[in-house]
Amino acid sequence: MTYPLLSIQQVEKHFGNVSAVSGVTLDVQENEFFALLGASGSGKTTLLRMLAGFEALTAGDILLEGTSIAQLPPNRRPVNLMFQSYALFPHMNVAKNIAYGLEMDKLPKQEINAEVEKILDVVQLTQLAKRKPEQLSGGQRQRVALARALIKRPKVLLLDEPLGALDKKLRSDMQLELKRLQHEFGITFIMVTHDQEEALVMADRIAIMQDGGLLQVGTPNDIYERPQTRFAADFIGVMNFLPVTLSGDTLQAANGITITSTQTIDLPNGSAAVAAIRPERLHVDTQLDNNLAGDVVNIAYHGLDLLLHIKTTLSDKPIISRMTADVAERHCPTIGQQINLGWSAKDTRIFPA
Amino acid sequence: MKTDRRPLVLISPALLWLFGLMVVPCLLILVVAFFRRGVYGGIEYTWTLENIALVFDPLYFGIFMKSAAIAGLAAGIACVLGYAAAYAIASMPRRHQPMLLFFAVLPFWSNYLVRSYAWIVLLNREGLIANLARWIGFDGELPKMLYTEPAVVIGLIYNYLPFVILSCYAPLSRLNPEIAEASRDLGASAWTTFRRITLPRTVVGIATGFVFVFVLSIGNFVTPALLGGGQFQMIGNLVYAQFLTANDWPFGAALSMVLIIIMLGLLLLQAVITERASGGKAYTDG
Ligand SMILES: Nc1ncnc2c1ncn2[C@@H]1O[C@H](COP(=O)(O)OP(=O)(O)OP(=O)(O)O)[C@@H](O)[C@H]1O
Ligand SMILES: [Mg+2]
């Protein structure tokens, strides 16, 4: 019988009467890049700290390759955590920080030095080996923290918002860098982030956390294209929501407009619901299954694409439609212009109101 | 551009105070130490190095060494006890810490003499400890406790322990707990984490506490007089005697001068250590 690398089973954590994590069950496979995505306070850090061994479980179990590690102290778990604050040792230089984990493994000095040199090269810190953490930039500190955890070659590397403190440009460079390192080292990564874009870009699978529980687990494509709840739909990417009423097989929106969807929902006739459509599925001046007229009230330029804000009679908030740069070049509406939006029935998702 | 004179105005009273009541008397002592003692106890204004030489006479130098040993022992024990107490306080929930600290330094707020007399009541042949020992059934000969060297050491530790607790608490409470966690995460046991992470990050507090207790103890004359008994001499008692009973001001001044130089040296050393540590350049761990 084969076990998943890491198996989290009905894990709960209460702080007094605050429930930080509740009923989390999750399997993570070998070599997976797994992202935990959730709003602030949703329990992401608490879950990671339980995996690393810093918080006792209130209930449940954690298995690594089929064996429970829930009772092991942090120093006896083949799991390493990269802290949100990096937690570098301020009184040791970069090389000493990185060597620390191997010294704890009682490796011979020669071997430690060789390993440290190797990893310094991988994270491009060779020149800074003798510097103290306080003499490093945020991005350099982040790489030291990463190297310090990676050098232990843990079975699972836990990363708590590893890119949180970096600016946008550096951040996207490091996203690629992290993915590359994960491949190179062949280590399972569980990364916490509250940036949904980062999760979509980097992860093999994503779990959305809300109020200490898992809302949905799936591949980035699953999560983006088939959100299971309205919260998930709203949390990931941009989504347009239109209030509707169920009537037979169709959705009745305001002003007698009918919206069609290939998705069905198990609610009685006449109940309130919301239709959800992604901006990139709304095509300007194209006749499709659903069509809707509106006025352009704003155009947000993003370089790669344009976001049109269109005021319609169906919702208070303007509807957002995405136009790629090349389409916009040929045919760009102006503010105040009336346009028609068309979309396919398969692109309408329905959620209970 | 007009320079801002306000800092100067604000600091002047304190500087004048220090100058008038610290620097000037110290300079006077310095000068007096090089004069000869008058026949009837006054000062004869002729230069001499005799007083300084006498300080290094084995008889007096021995007292110096004994004072240093007692002060060192008191400071060492106070550091161990104080660090442990500060560590315990710093690991309590944050909201309880101010109250615990308050209790730890509470003895400070009572009079030094009263505190020392309390130890006489405790250690005395008919005192509380002796009575307690008898009450639990011990009926052998109790060792002499009061008027001994250990009594002096105990008294000094007791009086100065709050200093060490405060000086150790400061760096301990500023530690980021995640740094110790990172050490555990990388495979270090709790003890190794303490030795390699917590202790080096807080040794400044111990150094400060040690120097304070040492400096305050080596010149102390009240505790040895009360708990060490009449013939027990520390350097403070010797100085006291030169000025007030032997009437040998120049020799008293010479003793004081050497003592002041030792104290200043230690305080300077401590200041340098603290400065270096806060600059982050103090230690290379390994
Ligand atoms: N030691 C603690 N004592 C009491 N409550 C705690 C403790 N640690 C966390 N909590 C609570 O548990 C909940 C989850 O916190 P957690 O730090 O796991 O959130 P998070 O998802 O990591 O948030 P963020 O994105 O802001 O880092 C929060 O409501 C928090 O207040
Ligand atoms: Mg967090």
XYZ file of C-alpha atoms and ligand atoms in Angstrom:
671
model
C 0.000 0.000 0.000
C 1.302 3.464 -0.795
C 0.644 6.438 1.399
C 0.388 10.063 0.389
C 3.529 11.900 1.480
C 1.641 14.050 3.950
C -1.801 13.315 5.259
C -3.621 15.859 7.398
C -6.603 14.245 9.097
C -9.461 16.125 10.768
C -7.048 18.598 12.296
C -8.424 21.148 14.771
C -6.775 23.943 16.694
C -8.464 26.053 19.340
C -6.879 28.927 21.224
C -9.108 29.225 24.258
C -12.488 29.650 22.674
C -11.106 30.859 19.335
C -11.181 28.146 16.713
C -8.212 28.908 14.435
C -8.298 25.708 12.366
C -11.226 23.338 12.160
C -11.775 19.980 10.480
C -8.952 20.228 7.953
C -8.417 17.022 5.985
C -5.925 17.103 3.151
C -3.437 14.842 1.363
C -0.326 16.283 -0.232
C 1.617 14.179 -2.716
C 5.337 13.803 -3.207
C 6.918 16.589 -5.261
C 3.807 18.663 -5.215
C 3.832 22.463 -5.048
C 0.841 23.067 -2.849
C -0.551 26.520 -2.043
C -2.679 27.446 0.950
C -4.653 30.496 -0.007
C -6.845 32.500 2.314
C -7.659 35.888 3.742
C -5.913 37.262 6.813
C -6.852 35.326 9.932
C -8.117 32.289 8.039
C -5.722 29.957 9.886
C -2.965 29.459 7.307
C -0.060 30.172 9.651
C -1.633 28.115 12.419
C -1.941 25.111 10.103
C 1.701 25.431 9.012
C 2.839 25.766 12.624
C 1.023 22.554 13.477
C 2.780 20.792 10.609
C 6.149 22.136 11.782
C 5.450 21.135 15.386
C 5.053 24.512 17.087
C 1.388 24.158 17.955
C -0.133 21.081 19.575
C -3.198 19.719 17.794
C -6.482 20.122 19.621
C -7.783 17.138 17.626
C -6.873 15.099 14.554
C -3.614 13.655 13.290
C -0.788 14.386 10.863
C 0.861 11.479 9.029
C 4.092 11.625 7.102
C 4.510 8.612 4.793
C 1.895 6.826 6.835
C 3.434 7.463 10.273
C 2.032 9.969 12.736
C 4.322 12.915 13.459
C 1.796 14.796 15.560
C 3.628 14.031 18.815
C 7.170 14.710 17.580
C 8.961 17.901 18.690
C 9.899 20.298 15.848
C 13.570 19.255 15.813
C 12.638 15.612 15.162
C 10.342 16.265 12.182
C 11.745 15.957 8.651
C 9.850 19.118 7.851
C 11.211 22.654 7.710
C 9.455 25.966 7.973
C 10.448 29.195 6.335
C 9.058 31.830 8.658
C 6.959 34.773 7.551
C 9.501 37.047 9.302
C 12.421 34.910 7.990
C 13.686 34.587 11.603
C 17.345 34.674 10.605
C 19.847 34.439 13.462
C 20.956 38.069 13.867
C 24.277 37.242 15.495
C 25.440 34.854 12.769
C 26.555 35.690 9.273
C 24.872 34.320 6.157
C 27.092 31.239 5.899
C 26.660 30.431 9.607
C 22.896 30.811 9.343
C 22.790 28.379 6.460
C 25.203 25.911 8.058
C 23.221 25.786 11.316
C 20.814 23.034 10.268
C 23.598 20.742 9.078
C 25.608 21.351 12.250
C 22.583 20.096 14.140
C 22.727 16.942 12.028
C 26.337 16.519 13.256
C 27.743 16.373 9.743
C 31.518 16.635 9.356
C 32.754 20.185 8.939
C 34.185 19.565 5.468
C 30.876 18.318 4.206
C 28.961 21.211 5.768
C 31.251 23.764 4.144
C 30.894 22.099 0.765
C 27.102 21.996 1.042
C 26.917 25.622 2.182
C 29.056 26.727 -0.730
C 26.905 24.795 -3.141
C 23.649 26.291 -1.899
C 25.099 29.800 -1.660
C 25.796 29.458 -5.353
C 22.276 28.216 -6.065
C 20.678 31.205 -4.339
C 23.384 33.583 -5.622
C 24.621 34.743 -2.253
C 28.252 33.660 -2.474
C 29.483 37.253 -2.334
C 27.442 37.978 0.778
C 28.427 34.893 2.791
C 30.185 36.900 5.492
C 27.468 39.529 5.960
C 25.156 39.732 8.951
C 21.383 39.575 8.276
C 20.967 43.262 9.164
C 23.281 44.144 6.282
C 21.049 42.464 3.703
C 18.121 43.670 1.637
C 14.684 42.072 2.001
C 15.149 39.915 -1.072
C 18.572 38.738 0.088
C 17.247 37.854 3.537
C 14.484 35.896 1.922
C 17.026 33.890 -0.063
C 19.076 33.191 3.074
C 15.962 31.925 4.852
C 15.168 29.734 1.879
C 18.700 28.356 1.624
C 18.794 27.678 5.359
C 15.656 25.550 5.124
C 16.468 23.909 1.774
C 19.916 22.730 2.796
C 18.288 20.292 5.228
C 16.536 18.659 2.262
C 13.350 18.167 4.257
C 10.592 15.857 3.064
C 8.266 18.846 3.131
C 9.227 22.507 3.043
C 6.650 24.839 4.551
C 6.789 28.444 3.388
C 4.795 31.126 5.190
C 4.224 33.974 2.733
C 7.793 33.694 1.482
C 7.408 36.550 -0.974
C 5.197 38.751 1.167
C 7.817 41.393 1.935
C 9.094 41.813 -1.619
C 8.147 44.406 -4.177
C 6.174 43.360 -7.218
C 8.978 42.964 -9.737
C 11.265 41.041 -7.408
C 8.301 39.014 -6.375
C 7.561 37.693 -9.834
C 11.248 36.887 -10.372
C 11.312 34.978 -7.098
C 8.125 33.116 -8.009
C 9.931 31.573 -10.960
C 13.045 31.047 -8.854
C 11.104 29.180 -6.174
C 9.483 26.921 -8.748
C 12.864 26.198 -10.281
C 14.367 25.323 -6.877
C 11.444 23.099 -6.043
C 12.070 21.146 -9.242
C 15.797 21.037 -8.728
C 15.584 19.771 -5.163
C 12.569 17.541 -5.718
C 11.022 18.617 -2.416
C 7.335 18.986 -1.639
C 6.481 22.635 -1.012
C 3.482 23.860 0.951
C 3.319 27.594 0.526
C 1.017 30.007 2.306
C -0.054 33.092 0.452
C -2.895 35.527 0.471
C -2.127 36.551 -3.075
C -4.451 34.562 -5.326
C -2.479 35.389 -8.442
C 0.671 33.997 -6.855
C -1.149 30.800 -5.947
C -2.482 30.390 -9.495
C 0.938 31.000 -11.056
C 2.978 28.769 -8.785
C 0.944 25.911 -7.408
C 0.158 22.442 -8.715
C -2.799 22.447 -6.371
C -4.456 25.119 -4.264
C -6.527 24.905 -1.089
C -8.675 27.903 -0.255
C -9.017 28.442 3.481
C -11.793 30.372 5.125
C -12.429 30.720 8.857
C -10.079 27.835 9.658
C -11.630 25.352 7.239
C -10.888 24.273 3.673
C -13.349 25.709 1.211
C -12.102 24.069 -1.967
C -9.065 22.079 -3.035
C -8.067 21.715 -6.665
C -5.732 22.590 -9.512
C -5.432 26.283 -10.411
C -7.648 25.589 -13.429
C -10.328 23.904 -11.265
C -10.274 26.705 -8.775
C -10.410 29.466 -11.349
C -12.855 27.993 -13.836
C -15.053 25.969 -11.502
C -15.253 27.689 -8.120
C -17.591 25.754 -5.862
C -18.833 28.663 -3.777
C -19.547 32.293 -4.282
C -16.772 33.135 -1.822
C -14.230 31.161 -3.843
C -15.470 32.747 -7.074
C -15.077 36.202 -5.570
C -11.745 35.494 -3.874
C -9.948 34.211 -6.963
C -9.483 36.644 -9.815
C -12.127 39.131 -10.881
C -15.750 37.993 -11.123
C -18.940 39.764 -12.171
C -21.997 38.909 -10.115
C -25.542 39.527 -11.385
C -28.544 38.984 -9.100
C -31.097 36.649 -10.721
C -34.213 34.603 -9.912
C -34.535 30.958 -10.927
C -37.360 30.296 -13.345
C -37.482 26.865 -14.937
C -34.248 26.266 -16.816
C -33.406 29.934 -17.182
C -32.308 32.773 -14.945
C -34.443 35.869 -14.757
C -32.450 39.068 -14.272
C -33.742 42.606 -13.771
C -35.791 44.334 -16.517
C -37.062 41.052 -17.937
C -33.644 40.037 -19.231
C -33.058 36.303 -19.357
C -29.655 34.712 -18.767
C -28.845 31.184 -19.859
C -26.377 28.799 -18.325
C -25.351 25.198 -18.986
C -24.913 24.725 -15.249
C -27.911 23.699 -13.160
C -28.414 24.423 -9.500
C -30.461 22.490 -7.005
C -32.758 25.248 -5.738
C -36.567 25.560 -5.899
C -38.146 27.593 -8.662
C -38.363 31.278 -7.815
C -35.443 31.379 -5.399
C -32.851 34.127 -5.590
C -29.410 33.325 -7.014
C -26.397 35.034 -8.562
C -24.969 34.505 -12.005
C -21.198 34.840 -12.194
C -19.168 35.567 -15.339
C -15.408 36.122 -15.671
C -14.345 39.387 -17.405
C -12.410 37.567 -20.144
C -15.564 35.639 -21.113
C -17.479 38.842 -21.895
C -16.942 39.813 -25.525
C -17.584 43.337 -26.710
C -20.030 43.707 -29.617
C -20.192 39.970 -30.286
C -23.554 38.170 -30.530
C -23.478 35.054 -28.283
C -25.961 33.017 -26.144
C -26.340 35.938 -23.728
C -26.328 39.581 -24.742
C -26.438 42.701 -22.663
C -26.213 46.425 -23.450
C -24.409 48.947 -21.282
C -22.410 52.190 -21.139
C -18.651 52.271 -20.758
C -17.936 54.288 -17.591
C -14.221 53.653 -17.165
C -11.282 52.081 -18.952
C -8.396 50.732 -16.890
C -5.211 50.223 -18.832
C -2.997 47.346 -17.663
C -0.553 47.063 -20.535
C -1.210 43.428 -21.335
C -4.923 44.110 -21.377
C -7.671 46.644 -20.764
C -10.466 46.375 -18.242
C -13.678 48.054 -19.344
C -16.139 49.052 -16.625
C -19.635 48.909 -18.066
C -22.724 50.160 -16.318
C -25.794 48.009 -17.059
C -29.285 47.840 -15.596
C -28.595 44.386 -14.085
C -26.384 45.329 -11.144
C -25.365 48.363 -9.134
C -21.685 47.709 -9.654
C -20.350 48.175 -13.188
C -19.629 44.948 -15.041
C -15.984 44.375 -15.881
C -14.947 43.087 -19.274
C -11.394 42.272 -20.294
C -9.956 43.117 -23.682
C -6.520 41.940 -24.732
C -4.143 44.596 -26.000
C -4.267 43.456 -29.623
C -8.071 43.468 -29.746
C -8.175 46.866 -28.063
C -5.807 48.269 -30.643
C -8.176 47.464 -33.465
C -11.413 48.251 -31.731
C -11.409 50.186 -28.504
C -14.597 51.742 -27.153
C -14.475 55.194 -25.584
C -15.877 56.298 -22.246
C -19.609 57.040 -22.512
C -20.081 54.836 -25.539
C -22.893 52.257 -25.491
C -21.731 48.725 -26.261
C -23.094 45.211 -26.332
C -21.589 42.402 -24.244
C -22.012 38.785 -25.350
C -21.102 35.545 -23.588
C -21.743 31.810 -23.931
C -24.152 29.875 -21.738
C -21.278 27.591 -20.659
C -19.519 30.601 -19.120
C -22.324 31.492 -16.720
C -21.865 29.997 -13.249
C -24.699 30.013 -10.724
C -24.487 30.321 -6.941
C -27.170 30.594 -4.285
C -27.725 34.252 -3.394
C 21.721 79.446 10.962
C 21.115 79.746 14.676
C 22.091 76.690 16.686
C 19.465 75.241 18.966
C 20.504 76.029 22.558
C 17.654 74.184 24.209
C 19.494 70.847 24.721
C 22.349 72.723 26.375
C 19.960 74.567 28.701
C 18.197 71.330 29.620
C 21.337 69.382 30.350
C 23.207 72.098 32.281
C 21.691 71.533 35.753
C 22.528 67.838 35.611
C 26.033 68.521 34.364
C 26.644 71.142 37.059
C 25.358 68.755 39.672
C 27.615 65.966 38.445
C 30.581 68.273 38.185
C 30.141 69.828 41.600
C 29.294 66.702 43.527
C 31.114 63.962 41.620
C 33.988 65.258 39.563
C 35.291 67.832 42.039
C 35.312 65.463 45.070
C 36.971 62.793 42.943
C 39.657 65.227 41.896
C 40.119 66.262 45.533
C 40.581 62.631 46.500
C 43.036 62.261 43.679
C 45.042 65.196 44.967
C 44.838 64.272 48.654
C 46.132 60.797 47.871
C 49.480 62.294 46.985
C 49.927 64.256 50.216
C 51.490 63.145 53.456
C 49.499 62.461 56.579
C 49.884 65.094 59.292
C 51.089 64.111 62.744
C 47.719 64.717 64.359
C 45.670 63.351 61.518
C 45.561 66.410 59.326
C 47.097 66.729 55.895
C 50.630 67.844 55.395
C 51.051 69.474 52.019
C 54.149 67.692 50.781
C 54.083 65.378 47.791
C 54.609 61.669 48.290
C 53.861 58.311 46.639
C 53.858 56.466 49.960
C 50.088 56.171 50.162
C 49.819 54.630 46.733
C 52.623 52.227 47.563
C 50.866 51.269 50.791
C 47.760 50.242 48.855
C 49.855 47.537 47.236
C 51.281 46.391 50.543
C 50.345 42.702 50.909
C 48.196 43.427 53.962
C 45.954 45.915 52.201
C 46.217 44.397 48.769
C 44.986 41.140 50.302
C 41.864 42.938 51.462
C 41.457 44.271 47.941
C 41.679 40.770 46.529
C 39.282 39.358 49.111
C 36.778 42.136 48.326
C 37.093 41.389 44.629
C 36.576 37.671 45.266
C 33.479 38.303 47.389
C 32.100 40.823 44.894
C 32.819 38.416 42.044
C 31.137 35.526 43.812
C 28.090 37.649 44.677
C 27.894 38.994 41.116
C 28.268 35.509 39.616
C 25.564 33.934 41.746
C 23.302 36.966 41.296
C 23.686 36.590 37.517
C 22.665 32.929 37.541
C 19.670 33.573 39.802
C 18.717 36.828 38.116
C 18.945 35.424 34.598
C 16.792 32.441 35.540
C 14.182 34.721 37.114
C 14.215 37.106 34.150
C 13.906 34.160 31.753
C 10.912 32.849 33.663
C 9.249 36.275 33.690
C 9.912 36.839 29.976
C 8.290 33.515 29.101
C 5.059 34.342 30.958
C 2.105 35.815 29.048
C 2.928 39.435 28.154
C 0.150 40.958 30.168
C 1.433 39.419 33.434
C 5.033 40.495 32.972
C 4.886 44.061 34.351
C 3.330 42.804 37.571
C 5.894 40.004 37.985
C 8.721 42.459 37.397
C 7.215 44.771 39.954
C 7.277 42.003 42.548
C 10.815 41.023 41.604
C 12.130 44.516 42.311
C 9.874 45.155 45.285
C 12.675 44.695 47.895
C 14.358 47.650 46.226
C 11.740 49.981 47.573
C 12.524 49.260 51.184
C 15.440 50.762 53.091
C 18.840 49.143 52.575
C 19.511 48.990 56.313
C 16.139 47.463 57.061
C 16.771 44.813 54.416
C 20.168 44.013 55.892
C 18.816 43.857 59.435
C 16.221 41.405 58.208
C 19.067 39.026 57.389
C 20.428 39.383 60.909
C 17.054 38.288 62.202
C 17.125 35.327 59.837
C 20.719 34.143 60.295
C 21.258 34.874 63.958
C 22.000 31.979 66.372
C 18.500 32.360 67.826
C 17.105 33.495 64.509
C 14.358 32.246 62.253
C 16.466 29.721 60.358
C 17.904 28.235 63.533
C 14.447 27.997 65.062
C 13.037 26.479 61.912
C 15.793 23.849 61.855
C 15.080 22.971 65.467
C 11.349 22.895 64.811
C 11.696 20.329 62.003
C 13.735 18.172 64.361
C 17.357 19.059 63.687
C 19.150 19.088 66.990
C 22.839 18.976 66.093
C 25.196 21.899 66.219
C 24.178 24.451 63.573
C 27.087 26.026 61.704
C 27.675 29.646 62.443
C 25.767 31.639 59.863
C 25.772 35.271 60.854
C 29.084 37.184 60.776
C 30.629 34.947 58.147
C 31.773 35.448 54.596
C 28.791 33.546 53.116
C 26.459 35.840 55.084
C 28.067 38.848 53.407
C 27.772 37.208 49.987
C 24.113 36.355 50.634
C 23.416 39.895 51.759
C 25.031 41.387 48.672
C 23.200 39.007 46.313
C 19.913 39.732 48.011
C 20.377 43.468 47.758
C 21.498 43.612 44.163
C 19.542 40.771 42.562
C 16.827 43.122 41.222
C 19.474 44.911 39.133
C 20.367 41.672 37.406
C 16.734 40.700 36.876
C 16.076 44.031 35.186
C 19.237 44.028 33.095
C 18.602 40.457 31.883
C 14.885 40.963 31.349
C 15.481 43.788 28.877
C 17.192 41.718 26.140
C 15.154 38.591 26.936
C 11.854 40.382 26.454
C 13.064 41.828 23.161
C 13.881 38.418 21.655
C 11.796 37.423 18.673
C 10.388 34.029 19.697
C 10.451 32.921 16.066
C 14.243 32.940 16.098
C 14.358 30.275 18.788
C 11.641 28.404 16.899
C 13.708 28.553 13.722
C 16.547 26.914 15.644
C 14.266 24.107 16.838
C 12.945 23.753 13.312
C 16.464 23.272 11.972
C 17.028 20.373 14.327
C 18.386 21.916 17.524
C 17.254 20.634 20.908
C 15.866 23.067 23.461
C 19.223 23.148 25.263
C 21.260 23.739 22.081
C 18.828 26.481 21.113
C 19.394 28.145 24.453
C 23.154 27.816 24.224
C 23.554 28.953 20.631
C 20.672 31.376 20.110
C 19.108 32.688 23.303
C 22.230 33.047 25.431
C 24.422 34.863 22.864
C 21.535 37.219 22.143
C 21.110 38.094 25.826
C 24.627 37.846 27.256
C 24.760 41.645 27.240
C 22.190 41.678 30.043
C 24.312 39.295 32.069
C 27.445 41.379 31.497
C 25.653 44.551 32.551
C 24.205 42.872 35.635
C 27.551 41.384 36.580
C 29.413 44.674 36.355
C 26.743 46.491 38.327
C 26.674 43.974 41.149
C 30.452 43.713 41.186
C 31.006 47.455 41.283
C 28.350 48.008 43.940
C 29.635 45.080 46.020
C 33.357 45.707 45.957
C 32.967 49.146 47.483
C 30.143 48.219 49.817
C 30.770 48.723 53.538
C 27.303 48.451 55.092
C 26.666 44.779 54.341
C 30.107 43.565 55.531
C 29.765 45.690 58.659
C 26.295 44.335 59.493
C 26.494 40.732 58.317
C 30.263 40.200 58.419
C 30.693 41.350 61.980
C 33.168 43.793 63.502
C 36.479 42.375 62.362
C 35.371 41.448 58.854
C 36.969 43.861 56.459
C 36.216 44.643 52.879
C 37.855 47.478 51.051
C 34.852 49.712 51.725
C 35.259 49.220 55.469
C 38.936 49.998 55.201
C 38.250 53.277 53.403
C 35.549 54.092 55.928
C 37.983 53.465 58.759
C 40.738 55.620 57.261
C 38.467 58.602 56.936
C 36.423 58.282 60.105
C 38.453 56.428 62.723
C 42.127 56.256 61.750
C 41.994 59.828 60.483
C 44.426 58.981 57.703
C 42.801 60.899 54.860
C 45.630 60.558 52.367
C 45.693 56.745 52.670
C 41.875 56.601 52.544
C 42.033 58.745 49.428
C 44.633 56.473 47.830
C 42.477 53.410 48.515
C 39.424 55.189 47.121
C 41.324 56.246 44.057
C 42.377 52.714 43.193
C 38.821 51.539 43.819
C 37.362 54.273 41.618
C 39.779 53.419 38.821
C 38.793 49.738 38.969
C 35.083 50.632 38.933
C 35.432 53.103 36.074
C 37.421 50.572 34.096
C 34.737 47.944 34.533
C 31.896 50.326 33.726
C 33.727 51.449 30.619
C 34.260 47.842 29.568
C 30.590 47.152 30.095
C 29.601 50.225 28.083
C 31.847 49.120 25.238
C 30.379 45.603 25.277
C 26.833 46.942 25.224
C 27.640 49.399 22.474
C 29.248 46.712 20.345
C 26.389 44.293 20.932
C 23.725 46.804 20.010
C 25.742 47.553 16.877
C 25.475 43.857 16.130
C 29.225 43.456 15.770
C 29.964 42.071 19.193
C 30.072 38.365 18.750
C 30.938 35.891 16.134
C 29.111 32.807 17.129
C 30.707 29.485 16.602
N -1.397 32.177 19.795
C -2.661 32.524 19.494
N -3.558 32.798 20.473
C -4.826 33.122 20.190
N -5.315 33.235 18.962
C -4.493 32.976 17.936
C -3.121 32.625 18.141
N -2.544 32.424 16.933
C -3.501 32.663 16.023
N -4.679 32.990 16.612
C -5.933 33.290 15.921
O -6.188 32.251 15.013
C -6.717 32.763 13.803
C -5.867 32.311 12.634
O -4.614 32.946 12.703
P -3.452 32.676 11.663
O -2.257 33.401 12.136
O -3.329 31.231 11.435
O -4.013 33.398 10.354
P -3.353 33.573 8.915
O -4.279 32.917 7.958
O -1.953 33.111 8.926
O -3.430 35.146 8.722
P -2.399 36.151 8.010
O -2.677 36.072 6.548
O -2.790 37.478 8.569
O -1.008 35.748 8.375
C -6.791 34.270 13.962
O -8.117 34.595 14.312
C -5.843 34.546 15.091
O -6.261 35.674 15.798
Mg 0.002 34.157 8.719
